[in-house]
Coordinates of C-alpha atoms and ligand atoms in Angstrom, one line a residue:
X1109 CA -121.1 -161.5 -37.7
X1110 CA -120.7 -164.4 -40.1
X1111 CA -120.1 -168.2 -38.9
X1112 CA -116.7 -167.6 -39.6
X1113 CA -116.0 -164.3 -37.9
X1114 CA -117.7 -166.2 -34.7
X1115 CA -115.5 -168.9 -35.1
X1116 CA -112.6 -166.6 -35.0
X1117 CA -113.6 -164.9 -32.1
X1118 CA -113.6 -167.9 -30.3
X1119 CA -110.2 -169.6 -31.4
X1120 CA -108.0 -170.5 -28.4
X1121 CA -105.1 -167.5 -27.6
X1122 CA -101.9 -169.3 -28.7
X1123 CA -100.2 -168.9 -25.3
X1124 CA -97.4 -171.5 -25.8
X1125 CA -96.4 -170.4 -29.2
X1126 CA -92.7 -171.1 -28.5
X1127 CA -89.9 -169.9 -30.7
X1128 CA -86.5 -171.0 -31.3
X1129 CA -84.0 -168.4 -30.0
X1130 CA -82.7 -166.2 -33.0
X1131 CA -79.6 -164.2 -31.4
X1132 CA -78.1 -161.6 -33.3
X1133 CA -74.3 -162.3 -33.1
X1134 CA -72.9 -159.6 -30.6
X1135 CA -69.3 -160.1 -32.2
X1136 CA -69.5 -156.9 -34.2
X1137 CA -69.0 -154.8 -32.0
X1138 CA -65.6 -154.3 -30.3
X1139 CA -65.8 -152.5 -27.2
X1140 CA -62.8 -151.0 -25.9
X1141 CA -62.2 -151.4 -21.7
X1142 CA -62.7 -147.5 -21.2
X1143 CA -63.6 -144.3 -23.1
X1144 CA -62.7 -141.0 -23.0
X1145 CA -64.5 -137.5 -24.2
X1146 CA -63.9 -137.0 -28.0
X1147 CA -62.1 -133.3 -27.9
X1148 CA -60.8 -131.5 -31.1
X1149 CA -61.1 -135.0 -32.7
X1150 CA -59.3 -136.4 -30.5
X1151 CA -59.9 -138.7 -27.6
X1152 CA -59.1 -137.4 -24.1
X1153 CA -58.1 -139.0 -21.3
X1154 CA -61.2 -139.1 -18.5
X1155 CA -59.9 -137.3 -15.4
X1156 CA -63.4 -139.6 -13.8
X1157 CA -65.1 -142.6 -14.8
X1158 CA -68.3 -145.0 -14.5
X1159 CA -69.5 -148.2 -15.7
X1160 CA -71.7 -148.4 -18.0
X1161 CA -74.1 -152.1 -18.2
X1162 CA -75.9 -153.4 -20.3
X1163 CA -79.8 -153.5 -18.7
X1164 CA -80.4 -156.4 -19.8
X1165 CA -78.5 -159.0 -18.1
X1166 CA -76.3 -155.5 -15.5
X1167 CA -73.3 -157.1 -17.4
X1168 CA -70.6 -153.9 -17.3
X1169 CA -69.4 -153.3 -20.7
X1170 CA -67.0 -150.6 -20.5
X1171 CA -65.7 -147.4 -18.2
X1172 CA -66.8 -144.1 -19.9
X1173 CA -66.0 -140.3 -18.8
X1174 CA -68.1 -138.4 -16.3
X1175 CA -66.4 -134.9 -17.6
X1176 CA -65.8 -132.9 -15.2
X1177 CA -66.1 -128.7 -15.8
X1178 CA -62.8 -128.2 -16.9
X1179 CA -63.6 -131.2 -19.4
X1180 CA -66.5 -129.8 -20.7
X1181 CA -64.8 -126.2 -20.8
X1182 CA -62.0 -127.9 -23.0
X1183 CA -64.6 -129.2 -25.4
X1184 CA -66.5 -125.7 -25.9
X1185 CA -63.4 -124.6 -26.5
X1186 CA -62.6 -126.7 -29.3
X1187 CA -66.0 -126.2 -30.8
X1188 CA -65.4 -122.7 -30.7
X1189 CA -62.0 -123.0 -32.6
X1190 CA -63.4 -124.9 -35.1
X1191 CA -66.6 -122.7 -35.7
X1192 CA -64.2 -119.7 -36.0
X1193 CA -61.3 -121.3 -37.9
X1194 CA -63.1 -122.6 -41.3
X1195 CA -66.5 -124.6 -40.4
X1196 CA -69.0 -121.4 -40.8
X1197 CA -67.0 -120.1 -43.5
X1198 CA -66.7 -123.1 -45.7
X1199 CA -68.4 -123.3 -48.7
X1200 CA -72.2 -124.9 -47.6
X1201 CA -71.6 -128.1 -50.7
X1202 CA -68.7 -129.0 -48.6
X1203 CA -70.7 -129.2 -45.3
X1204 CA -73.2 -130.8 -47.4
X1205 CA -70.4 -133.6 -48.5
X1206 CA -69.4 -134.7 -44.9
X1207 CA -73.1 -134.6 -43.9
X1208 CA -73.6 -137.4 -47.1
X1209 CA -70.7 -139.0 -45.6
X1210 CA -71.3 -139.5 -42.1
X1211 CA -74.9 -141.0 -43.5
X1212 CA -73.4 -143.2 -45.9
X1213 CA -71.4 -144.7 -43.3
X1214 CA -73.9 -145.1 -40.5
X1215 CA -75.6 -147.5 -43.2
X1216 CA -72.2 -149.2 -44.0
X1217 CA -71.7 -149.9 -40.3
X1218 CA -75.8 -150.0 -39.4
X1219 CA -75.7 -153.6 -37.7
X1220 CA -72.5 -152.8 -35.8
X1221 CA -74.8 -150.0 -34.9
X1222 CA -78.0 -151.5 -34.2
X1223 CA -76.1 -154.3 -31.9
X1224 CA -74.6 -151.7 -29.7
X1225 CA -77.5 -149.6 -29.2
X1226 CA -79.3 -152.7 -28.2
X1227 CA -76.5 -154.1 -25.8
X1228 CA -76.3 -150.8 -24.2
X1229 CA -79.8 -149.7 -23.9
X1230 CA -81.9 -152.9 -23.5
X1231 CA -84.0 -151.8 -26.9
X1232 CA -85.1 -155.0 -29.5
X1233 CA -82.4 -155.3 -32.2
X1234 CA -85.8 -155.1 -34.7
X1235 CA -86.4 -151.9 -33.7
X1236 CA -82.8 -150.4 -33.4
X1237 CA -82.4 -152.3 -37.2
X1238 CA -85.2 -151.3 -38.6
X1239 CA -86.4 -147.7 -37.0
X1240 CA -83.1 -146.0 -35.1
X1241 CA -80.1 -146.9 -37.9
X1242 CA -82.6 -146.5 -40.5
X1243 CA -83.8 -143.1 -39.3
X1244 CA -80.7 -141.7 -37.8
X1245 CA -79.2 -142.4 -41.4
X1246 CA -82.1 -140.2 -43.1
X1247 CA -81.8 -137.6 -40.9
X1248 CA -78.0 -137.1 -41.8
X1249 CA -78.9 -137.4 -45.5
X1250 CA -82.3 -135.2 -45.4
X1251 CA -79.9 -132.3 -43.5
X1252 CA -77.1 -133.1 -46.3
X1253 CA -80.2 -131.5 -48.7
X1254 CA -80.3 -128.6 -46.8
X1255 CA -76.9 -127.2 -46.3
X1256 CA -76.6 -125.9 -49.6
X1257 CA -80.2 -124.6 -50.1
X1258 CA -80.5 -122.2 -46.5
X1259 CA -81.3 -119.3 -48.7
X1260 CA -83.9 -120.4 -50.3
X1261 CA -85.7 -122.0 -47.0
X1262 CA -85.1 -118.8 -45.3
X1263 CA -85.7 -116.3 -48.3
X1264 CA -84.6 -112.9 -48.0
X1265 CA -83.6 -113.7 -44.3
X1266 CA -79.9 -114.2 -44.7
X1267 CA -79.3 -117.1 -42.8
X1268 CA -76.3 -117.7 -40.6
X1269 CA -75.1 -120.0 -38.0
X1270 CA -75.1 -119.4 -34.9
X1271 CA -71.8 -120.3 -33.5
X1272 CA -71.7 -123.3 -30.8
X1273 CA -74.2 -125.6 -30.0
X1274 CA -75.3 -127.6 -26.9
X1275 CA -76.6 -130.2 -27.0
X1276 CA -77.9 -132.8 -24.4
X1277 CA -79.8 -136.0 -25.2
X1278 CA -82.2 -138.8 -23.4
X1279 CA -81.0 -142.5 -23.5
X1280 CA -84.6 -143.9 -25.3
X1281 CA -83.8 -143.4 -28.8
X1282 CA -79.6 -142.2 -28.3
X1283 CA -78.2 -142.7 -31.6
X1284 CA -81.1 -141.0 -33.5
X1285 CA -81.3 -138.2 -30.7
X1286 CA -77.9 -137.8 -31.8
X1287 CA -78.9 -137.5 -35.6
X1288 CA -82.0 -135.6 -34.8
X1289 CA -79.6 -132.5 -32.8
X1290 CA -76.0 -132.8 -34.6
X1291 CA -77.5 -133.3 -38.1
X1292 CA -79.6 -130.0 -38.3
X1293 CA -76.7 -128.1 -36.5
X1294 CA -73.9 -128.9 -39.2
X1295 CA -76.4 -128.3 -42.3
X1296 CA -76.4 -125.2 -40.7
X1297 CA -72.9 -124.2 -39.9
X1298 CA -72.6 -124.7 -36.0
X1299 CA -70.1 -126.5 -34.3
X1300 CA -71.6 -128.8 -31.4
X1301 CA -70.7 -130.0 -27.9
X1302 CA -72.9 -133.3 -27.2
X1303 CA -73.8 -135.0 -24.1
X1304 CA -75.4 -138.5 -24.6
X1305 CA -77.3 -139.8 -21.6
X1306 CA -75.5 -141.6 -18.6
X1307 CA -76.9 -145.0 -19.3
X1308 CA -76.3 -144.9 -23.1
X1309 CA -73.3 -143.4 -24.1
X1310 CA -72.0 -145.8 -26.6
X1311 CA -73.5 -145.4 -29.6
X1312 CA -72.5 -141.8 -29.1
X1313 CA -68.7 -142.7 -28.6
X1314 CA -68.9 -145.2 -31.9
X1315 CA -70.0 -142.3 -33.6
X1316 CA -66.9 -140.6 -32.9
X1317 CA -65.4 -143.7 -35.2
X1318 CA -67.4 -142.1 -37.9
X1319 CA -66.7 -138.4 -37.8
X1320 CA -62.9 -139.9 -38.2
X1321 CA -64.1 -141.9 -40.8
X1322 CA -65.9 -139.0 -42.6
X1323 CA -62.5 -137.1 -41.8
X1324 CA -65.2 -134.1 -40.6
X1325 CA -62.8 -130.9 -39.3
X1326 CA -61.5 -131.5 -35.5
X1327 CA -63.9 -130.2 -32.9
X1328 CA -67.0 -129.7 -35.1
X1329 CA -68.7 -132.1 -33.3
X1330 CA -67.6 -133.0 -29.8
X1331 CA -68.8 -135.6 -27.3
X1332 CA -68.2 -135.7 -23.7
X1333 CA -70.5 -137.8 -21.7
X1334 CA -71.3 -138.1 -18.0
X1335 CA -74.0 -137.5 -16.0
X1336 CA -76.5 -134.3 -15.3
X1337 CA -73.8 -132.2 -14.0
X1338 CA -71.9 -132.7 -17.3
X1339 CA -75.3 -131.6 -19.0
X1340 CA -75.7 -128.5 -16.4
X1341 CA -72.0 -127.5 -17.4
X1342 CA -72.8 -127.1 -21.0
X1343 CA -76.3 -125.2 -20.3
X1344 CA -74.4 -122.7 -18.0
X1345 CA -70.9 -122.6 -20.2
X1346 CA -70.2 -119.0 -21.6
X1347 CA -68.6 -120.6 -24.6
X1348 CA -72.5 -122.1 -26.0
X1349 CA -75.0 -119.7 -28.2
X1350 CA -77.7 -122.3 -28.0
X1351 CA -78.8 -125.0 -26.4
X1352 CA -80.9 -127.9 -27.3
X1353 CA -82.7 -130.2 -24.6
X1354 CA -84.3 -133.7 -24.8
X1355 CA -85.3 -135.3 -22.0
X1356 CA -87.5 -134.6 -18.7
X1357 CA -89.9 -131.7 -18.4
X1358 CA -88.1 -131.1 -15.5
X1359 CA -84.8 -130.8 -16.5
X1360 CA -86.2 -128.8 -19.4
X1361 CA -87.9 -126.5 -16.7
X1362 CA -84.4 -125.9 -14.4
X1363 CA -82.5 -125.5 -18.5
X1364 CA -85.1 -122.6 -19.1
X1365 CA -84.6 -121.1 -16.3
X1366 CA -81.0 -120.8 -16.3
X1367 CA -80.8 -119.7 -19.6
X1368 CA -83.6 -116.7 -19.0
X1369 CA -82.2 -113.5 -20.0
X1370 CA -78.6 -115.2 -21.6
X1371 CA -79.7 -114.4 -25.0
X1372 CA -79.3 -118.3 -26.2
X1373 CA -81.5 -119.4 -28.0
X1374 CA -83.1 -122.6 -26.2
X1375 CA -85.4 -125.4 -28.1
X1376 CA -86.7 -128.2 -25.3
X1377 CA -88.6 -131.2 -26.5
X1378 CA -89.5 -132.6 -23.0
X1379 CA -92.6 -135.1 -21.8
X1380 CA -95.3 -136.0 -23.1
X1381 CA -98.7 -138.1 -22.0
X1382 CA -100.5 -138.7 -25.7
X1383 CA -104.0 -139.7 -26.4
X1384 CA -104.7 -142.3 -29.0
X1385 CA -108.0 -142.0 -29.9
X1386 CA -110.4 -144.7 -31.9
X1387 CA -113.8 -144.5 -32.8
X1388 CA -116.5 -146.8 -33.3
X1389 CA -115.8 -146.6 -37.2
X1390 CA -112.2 -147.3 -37.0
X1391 CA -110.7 -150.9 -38.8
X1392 CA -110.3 -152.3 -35.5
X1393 CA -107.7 -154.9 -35.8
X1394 CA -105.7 -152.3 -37.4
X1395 CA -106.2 -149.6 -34.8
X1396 CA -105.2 -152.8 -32.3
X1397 CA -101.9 -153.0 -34.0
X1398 CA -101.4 -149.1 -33.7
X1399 CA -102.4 -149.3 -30.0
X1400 CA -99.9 -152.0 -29.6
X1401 CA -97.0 -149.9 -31.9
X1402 CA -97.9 -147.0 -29.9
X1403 CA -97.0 -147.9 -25.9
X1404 CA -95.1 -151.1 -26.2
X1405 CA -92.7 -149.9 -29.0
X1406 CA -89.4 -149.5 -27.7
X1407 CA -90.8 -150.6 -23.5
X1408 CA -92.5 -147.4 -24.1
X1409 CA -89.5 -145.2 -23.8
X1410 CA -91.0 -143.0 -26.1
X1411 CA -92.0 -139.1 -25.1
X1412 CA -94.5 -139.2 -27.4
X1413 CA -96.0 -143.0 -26.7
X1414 CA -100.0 -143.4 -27.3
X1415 CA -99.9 -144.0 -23.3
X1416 CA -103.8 -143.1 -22.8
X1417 CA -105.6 -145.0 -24.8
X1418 CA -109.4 -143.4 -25.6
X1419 CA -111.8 -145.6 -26.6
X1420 CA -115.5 -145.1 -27.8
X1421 CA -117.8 -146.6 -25.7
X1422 CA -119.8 -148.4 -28.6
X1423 CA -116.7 -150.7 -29.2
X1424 CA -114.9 -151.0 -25.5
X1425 CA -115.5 -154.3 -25.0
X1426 CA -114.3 -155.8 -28.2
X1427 CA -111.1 -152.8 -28.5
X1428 CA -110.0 -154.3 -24.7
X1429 CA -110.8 -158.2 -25.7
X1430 CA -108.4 -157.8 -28.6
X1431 CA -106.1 -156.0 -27.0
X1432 CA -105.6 -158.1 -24.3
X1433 CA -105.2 -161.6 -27.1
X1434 CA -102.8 -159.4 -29.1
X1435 CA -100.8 -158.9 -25.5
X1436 CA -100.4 -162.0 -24.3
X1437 CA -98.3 -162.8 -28.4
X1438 CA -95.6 -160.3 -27.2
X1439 CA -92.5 -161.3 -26.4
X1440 CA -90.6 -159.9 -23.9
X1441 CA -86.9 -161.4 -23.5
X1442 CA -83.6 -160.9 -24.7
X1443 CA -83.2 -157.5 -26.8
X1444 CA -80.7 -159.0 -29.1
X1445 CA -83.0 -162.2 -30.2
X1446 CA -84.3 -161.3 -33.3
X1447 CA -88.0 -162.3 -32.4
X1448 CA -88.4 -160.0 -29.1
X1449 CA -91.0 -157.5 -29.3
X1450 CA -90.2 -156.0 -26.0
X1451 CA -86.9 -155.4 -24.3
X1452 CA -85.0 -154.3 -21.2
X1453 CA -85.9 -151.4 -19.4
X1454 CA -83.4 -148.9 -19.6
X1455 CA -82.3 -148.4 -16.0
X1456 CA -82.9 -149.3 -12.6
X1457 CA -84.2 -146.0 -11.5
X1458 CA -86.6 -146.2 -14.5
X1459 CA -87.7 -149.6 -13.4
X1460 CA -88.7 -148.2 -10.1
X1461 CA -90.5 -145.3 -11.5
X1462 CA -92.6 -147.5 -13.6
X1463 CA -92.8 -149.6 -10.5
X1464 CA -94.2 -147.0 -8.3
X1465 CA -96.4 -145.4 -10.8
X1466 CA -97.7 -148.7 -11.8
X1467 CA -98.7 -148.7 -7.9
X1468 CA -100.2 -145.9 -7.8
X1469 CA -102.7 -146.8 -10.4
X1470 CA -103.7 -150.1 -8.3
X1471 CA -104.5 -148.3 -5.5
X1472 CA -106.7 -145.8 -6.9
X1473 CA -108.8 -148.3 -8.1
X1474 CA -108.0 -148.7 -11.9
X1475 CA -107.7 -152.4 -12.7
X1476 CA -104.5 -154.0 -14.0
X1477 CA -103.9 -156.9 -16.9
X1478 CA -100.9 -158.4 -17.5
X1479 CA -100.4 -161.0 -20.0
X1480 CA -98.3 -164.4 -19.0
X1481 CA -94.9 -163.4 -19.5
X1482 CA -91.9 -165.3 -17.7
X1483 CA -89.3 -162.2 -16.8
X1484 CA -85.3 -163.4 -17.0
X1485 CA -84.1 -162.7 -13.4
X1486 CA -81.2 -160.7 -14.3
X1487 CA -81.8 -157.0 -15.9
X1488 CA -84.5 -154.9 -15.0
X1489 CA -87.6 -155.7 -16.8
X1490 CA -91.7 -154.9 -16.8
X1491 CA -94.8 -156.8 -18.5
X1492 CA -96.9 -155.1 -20.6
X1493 CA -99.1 -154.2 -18.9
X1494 CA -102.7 -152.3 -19.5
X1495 CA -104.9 -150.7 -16.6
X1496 CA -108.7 -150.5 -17.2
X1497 CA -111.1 -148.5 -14.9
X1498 CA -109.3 -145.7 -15.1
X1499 CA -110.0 -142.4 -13.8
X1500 CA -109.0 -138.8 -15.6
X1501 CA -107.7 -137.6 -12.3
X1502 CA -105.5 -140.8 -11.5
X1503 CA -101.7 -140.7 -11.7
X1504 CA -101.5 -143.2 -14.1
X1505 CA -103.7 -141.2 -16.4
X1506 CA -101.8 -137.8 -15.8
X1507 CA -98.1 -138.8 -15.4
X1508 CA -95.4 -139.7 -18.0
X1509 CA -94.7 -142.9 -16.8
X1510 CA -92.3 -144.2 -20.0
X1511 CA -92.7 -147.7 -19.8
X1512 CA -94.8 -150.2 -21.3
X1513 CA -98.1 -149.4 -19.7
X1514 CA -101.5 -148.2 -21.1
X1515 CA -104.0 -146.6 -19.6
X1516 CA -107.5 -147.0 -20.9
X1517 CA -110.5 -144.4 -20.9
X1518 CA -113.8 -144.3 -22.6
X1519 CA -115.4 -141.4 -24.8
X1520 CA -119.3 -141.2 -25.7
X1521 CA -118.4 -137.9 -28.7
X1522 CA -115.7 -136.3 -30.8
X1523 CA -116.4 -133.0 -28.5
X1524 CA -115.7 -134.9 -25.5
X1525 CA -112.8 -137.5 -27.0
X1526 CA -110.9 -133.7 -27.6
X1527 CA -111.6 -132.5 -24.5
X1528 CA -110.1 -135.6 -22.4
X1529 CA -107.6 -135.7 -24.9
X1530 CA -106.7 -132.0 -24.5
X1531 CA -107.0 -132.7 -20.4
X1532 CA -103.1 -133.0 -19.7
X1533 CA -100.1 -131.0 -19.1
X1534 CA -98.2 -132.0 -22.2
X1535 CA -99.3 -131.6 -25.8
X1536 CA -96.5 -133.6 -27.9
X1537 CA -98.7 -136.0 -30.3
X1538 CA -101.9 -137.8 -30.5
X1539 CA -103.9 -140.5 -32.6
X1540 CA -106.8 -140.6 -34.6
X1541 CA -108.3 -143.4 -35.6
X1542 CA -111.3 -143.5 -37.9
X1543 CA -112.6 -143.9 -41.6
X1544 CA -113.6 -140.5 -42.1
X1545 CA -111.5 -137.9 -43.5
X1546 CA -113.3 -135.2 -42.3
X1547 CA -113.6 -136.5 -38.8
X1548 CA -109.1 -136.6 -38.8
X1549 CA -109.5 -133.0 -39.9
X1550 CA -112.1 -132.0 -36.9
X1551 CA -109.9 -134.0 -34.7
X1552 CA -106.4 -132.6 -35.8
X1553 CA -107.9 -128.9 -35.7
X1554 CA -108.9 -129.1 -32.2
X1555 CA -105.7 -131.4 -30.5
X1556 CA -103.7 -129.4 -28.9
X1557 CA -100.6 -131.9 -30.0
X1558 CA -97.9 -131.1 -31.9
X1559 CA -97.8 -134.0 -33.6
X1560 CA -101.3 -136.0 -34.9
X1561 CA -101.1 -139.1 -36.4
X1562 CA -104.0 -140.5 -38.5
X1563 CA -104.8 -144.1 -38.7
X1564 CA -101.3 -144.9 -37.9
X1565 CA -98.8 -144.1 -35.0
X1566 CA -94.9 -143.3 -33.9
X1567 CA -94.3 -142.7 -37.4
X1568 CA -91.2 -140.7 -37.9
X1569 CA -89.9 -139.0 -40.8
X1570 CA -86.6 -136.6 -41.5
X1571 CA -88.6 -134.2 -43.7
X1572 CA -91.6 -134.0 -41.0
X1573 CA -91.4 -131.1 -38.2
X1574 CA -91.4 -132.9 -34.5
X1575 CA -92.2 -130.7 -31.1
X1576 CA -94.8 -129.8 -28.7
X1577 CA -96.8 -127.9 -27.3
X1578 CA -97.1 -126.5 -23.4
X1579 CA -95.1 -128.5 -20.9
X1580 CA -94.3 -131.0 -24.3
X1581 CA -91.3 -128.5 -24.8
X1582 CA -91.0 -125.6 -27.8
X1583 CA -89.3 -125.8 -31.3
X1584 CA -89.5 -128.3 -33.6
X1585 CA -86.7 -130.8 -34.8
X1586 CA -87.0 -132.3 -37.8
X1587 CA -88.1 -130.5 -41.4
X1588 CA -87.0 -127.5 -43.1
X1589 CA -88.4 -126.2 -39.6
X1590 CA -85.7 -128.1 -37.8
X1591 CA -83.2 -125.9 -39.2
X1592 CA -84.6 -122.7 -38.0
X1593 CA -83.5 -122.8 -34.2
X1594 CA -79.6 -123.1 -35.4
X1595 CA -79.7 -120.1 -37.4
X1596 CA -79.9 -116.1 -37.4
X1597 CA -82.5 -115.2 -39.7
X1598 CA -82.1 -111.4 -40.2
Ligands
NDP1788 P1 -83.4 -136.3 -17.7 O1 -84.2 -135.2 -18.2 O2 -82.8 -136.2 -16.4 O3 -82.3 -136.7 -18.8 C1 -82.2 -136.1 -20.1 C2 -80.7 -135.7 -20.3 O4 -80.5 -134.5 -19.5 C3 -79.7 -136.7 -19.9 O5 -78.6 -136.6 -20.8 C4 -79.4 -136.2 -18.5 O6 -78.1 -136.7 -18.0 C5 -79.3 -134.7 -18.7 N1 -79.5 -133.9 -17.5 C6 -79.9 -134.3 -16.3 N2 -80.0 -133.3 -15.4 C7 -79.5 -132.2 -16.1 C8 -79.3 -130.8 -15.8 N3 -79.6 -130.3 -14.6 N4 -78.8 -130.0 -16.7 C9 -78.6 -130.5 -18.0 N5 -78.7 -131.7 -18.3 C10 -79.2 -132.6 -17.4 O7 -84.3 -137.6 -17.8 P2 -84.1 -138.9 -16.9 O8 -83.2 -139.8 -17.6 O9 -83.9 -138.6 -15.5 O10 -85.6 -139.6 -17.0 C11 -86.6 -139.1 -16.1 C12 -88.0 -139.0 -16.8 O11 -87.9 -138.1 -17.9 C13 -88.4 -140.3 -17.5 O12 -89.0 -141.2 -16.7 C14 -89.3 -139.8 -18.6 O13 -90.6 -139.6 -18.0 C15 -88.7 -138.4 -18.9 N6 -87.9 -138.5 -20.2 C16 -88.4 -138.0 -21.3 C17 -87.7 -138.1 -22.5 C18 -88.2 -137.5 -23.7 O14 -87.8 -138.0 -24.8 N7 -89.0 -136.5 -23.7 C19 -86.4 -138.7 -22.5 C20 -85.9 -139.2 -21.3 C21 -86.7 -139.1 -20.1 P3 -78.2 -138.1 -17.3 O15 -78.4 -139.1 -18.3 O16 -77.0 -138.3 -16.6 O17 -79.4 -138.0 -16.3

């Protein structure tokens, strides 16, 4: 280590770096009092409603649906109209055209966008700005590609839509969940029926905005929100040919299991507990950075978060040391200042299951850091928080928690980095972080991950195939492979 290395080792943690607040003005958004479910492309009266808050500060911001069956029946039905009156028969450049619209107009109207998601679901506006408008954008545009071009992705396979699509989405990333299901389904000539999640059903109901704005065919895409019983209606409703799930493994289990033997065709991107792997030759500051991107992005909302952290023995001490300095910079606070790193957690009930699991961990015996963080009072909220000492068979080390918590084990060998990484339920993503090529490729043979990101992490792209592996769900979203569960190959 040179004199100056050592002297950087030992500089003092800035731990009073204060920053002047940089709020992003909420004005841009206009909520209305309450919203209905958006039917035929138009907006119907809720026969039921709910608040919906802001997690942040449990401020109400505005009375949504909880669709009841005949509500949900309604908008199969108008899904089904429109599939059969024009949408699967129009000409695919013309699907193609609204598709280019509706992304050209999420980017207009991005930071109306980005504020909302943030105000409803307690995200940082830097991430909902930079990752969710950005992304759900490209995913409308990358499908736009497509639409045109199914026969020769599929060649010789006749592709053909399926008819109506169900679709029901998780509240951690809800506008691009939205992208990542309706996008693929239009390219392809479906009509959809959308559920958003209970706590975040605004961006969805903004979106309706732009369909209008895109002047896209009544009841091609309809949204009617509410809670799991709304979802349940659309799994069990006659009127569907295929349903697609994201959220809890769960959910994803009870989904499965109604639909066995329906002949709909089912894709189910669920849970996921990922290993994030570095070893002794990795660029360490970097890899610190990726450890950080990979659990705290987001509170850790994130099915496929880098939420066990595998470390080589040679280099624990340093990998936890800088870990812990790089913690104690976040900050947690207000998701619509532009300088928060980490936001609101989403919900109540999530707060208590972080809470609990969080617990758990304590009294097994791993042992817990959490940097000085002051938490506002209002809103639910959690420090980052990283448990050391950690046990394969603890909770904390087998468990989706989704919130911003790490758990960190040690490795000795590649053989036995893949076999604790492999040691889980779930197979949705891992991470690999070393200098050698050949070591990624040893690595990525031998994860069972669907997903396995290389000296970098929760890196998302429209063009690249996203899904998992046992309990982690099946099918993939994303990619010319994300086109394939909305369409009859024969
Ligand atoms: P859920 O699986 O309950 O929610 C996902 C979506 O499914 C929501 O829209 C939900 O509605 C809906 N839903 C709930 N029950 C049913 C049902 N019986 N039939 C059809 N749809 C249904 O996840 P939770 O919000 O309860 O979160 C619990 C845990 O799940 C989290 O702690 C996390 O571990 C995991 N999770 C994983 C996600 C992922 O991306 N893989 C995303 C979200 C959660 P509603 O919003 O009203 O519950």
């Amino acid at each position: 280590m040179t004199e100056l290395e050592r002297k950087q080792e030992r500089a003092p943690v800035p731990s009073a770096w204060t920053y002047a607040p940089a709020p992003e003005a909420r004005d841009i958004v206009t909520l209305r009092e309450q919203y209905g479910h958006f039917v035929g492309g138009e907006w119907l009266e809720p026969k039921e409603t709910y608040t919906t808050i802001s997690p942040a500060t449990e401020e109400p911001l505005a009375e949504v649906g909880q669709a009841t069956p005949e509500e949900v029946a309604a908008a199969v039905d108008a899904a089904r109209a429109a599939y059969d009156n024009g949408w699967s028969e129009i000409a695919p450049s013309e699907r193609a055209k609204y598709l280019f619209r509706i992304a050209r107009i999420l980017q207009e109207r991005s930071r109306e966008f980005a504020v909302l998601e943030s105000l409803n679901g307690g995200k940082p506006i830097k991430e909902s700005r930079d990752v969710d408008l950005p992304l759900s954008a490209a995913h409308f545009f990358y499908y736009a590609g497509w639409a045109d071009k199914l026969e020769y992705a599929f060649p010789n396979q006749r592709p053909r839509p399926l008819g109506v699509a169900g679709q029901i989405i998780p509240w951690n990333f809800p506008l691009l969940m939205l992208a990542w299901k309706i996008a693929p389904a239009l390219a392809a000539g479906n009509t959809v029926v959308l559920k958003p999640a209970e706590t975040t059903p605004l961006s969805a109901l903004l979106f309706c905005d732009v369909l209008r704005q895109a002047e896209l065919p009544p009841g091609v895409v309809n949204i009617v929100t509410g809670d799991g019983r709304t979802g349940a209606e659309i799994v069990k409703s006659d009127g569907v040919d295929k349903v697609a799930f994201t959220g809890s493994t769960d959910v994803g289990k009870a989904i499965q299991r109604e639909l066995a033997g329906s002949g709909k065709k089912l894709t189910l991107e669920l849970g996921g507990k990922a290993a994030n792997i570095i070893f002794d030759d990795a660029a360490l500051d970097q890899a610190v950075e990726g450890i950080i991107n990979g659990i705290y992005f987001n509170q850790g909302h994130v099915c496929c978060a880098g939420s066990r952290l595998l470390v080589q023995e040679s280099i624990y001490e340093p990998v936890v040391d800088k870990l812990k300095r790089r913690l104690t910079t976040l900050r947690v606070g207000d998701p619509l200042d532009k300088n928060t790193d980490v936001g609101a957690i989403n919900s109540k009930q999530q707060l208590e299951k972080i809470q609990q699991l969080v617990a758990s961990g304590a009294e097994e015996g791993a042992e817990i850091y959490q940097p000085p963080c002051r938490l506002p009072e209002k809103g639910y909220w959690f420090a980052p928080t990283v448990f050391t000492n950690v046990a394969q068979s603890y909770r904390i080390a087998q468990e989706e928690i989704f919130g911003p918590v790490l758990s960190i084990l040690t490795f000795r060998t590649p053989e036995e980095a893949v076999e604790k990484a492999n040691n889980t339920p779930y197979g949705l993503s891992a991470g690999v972080w070393t200098e050698k090529g050949s070591r990624i490729l040893w690595m990525a043979e031998r994860l069972r991950a669907g997903v396995v990101w290389a000296n970098t992490y929760n890196r998302f792209d429209p063009s690249s195939p996203f899904g998992g592996y046992k309990e982690s769900g099946f099918g993939r979203e994303g990619g010319r492979h994300g086109l394939e569960p909305y369409l009859r190959l024969t």
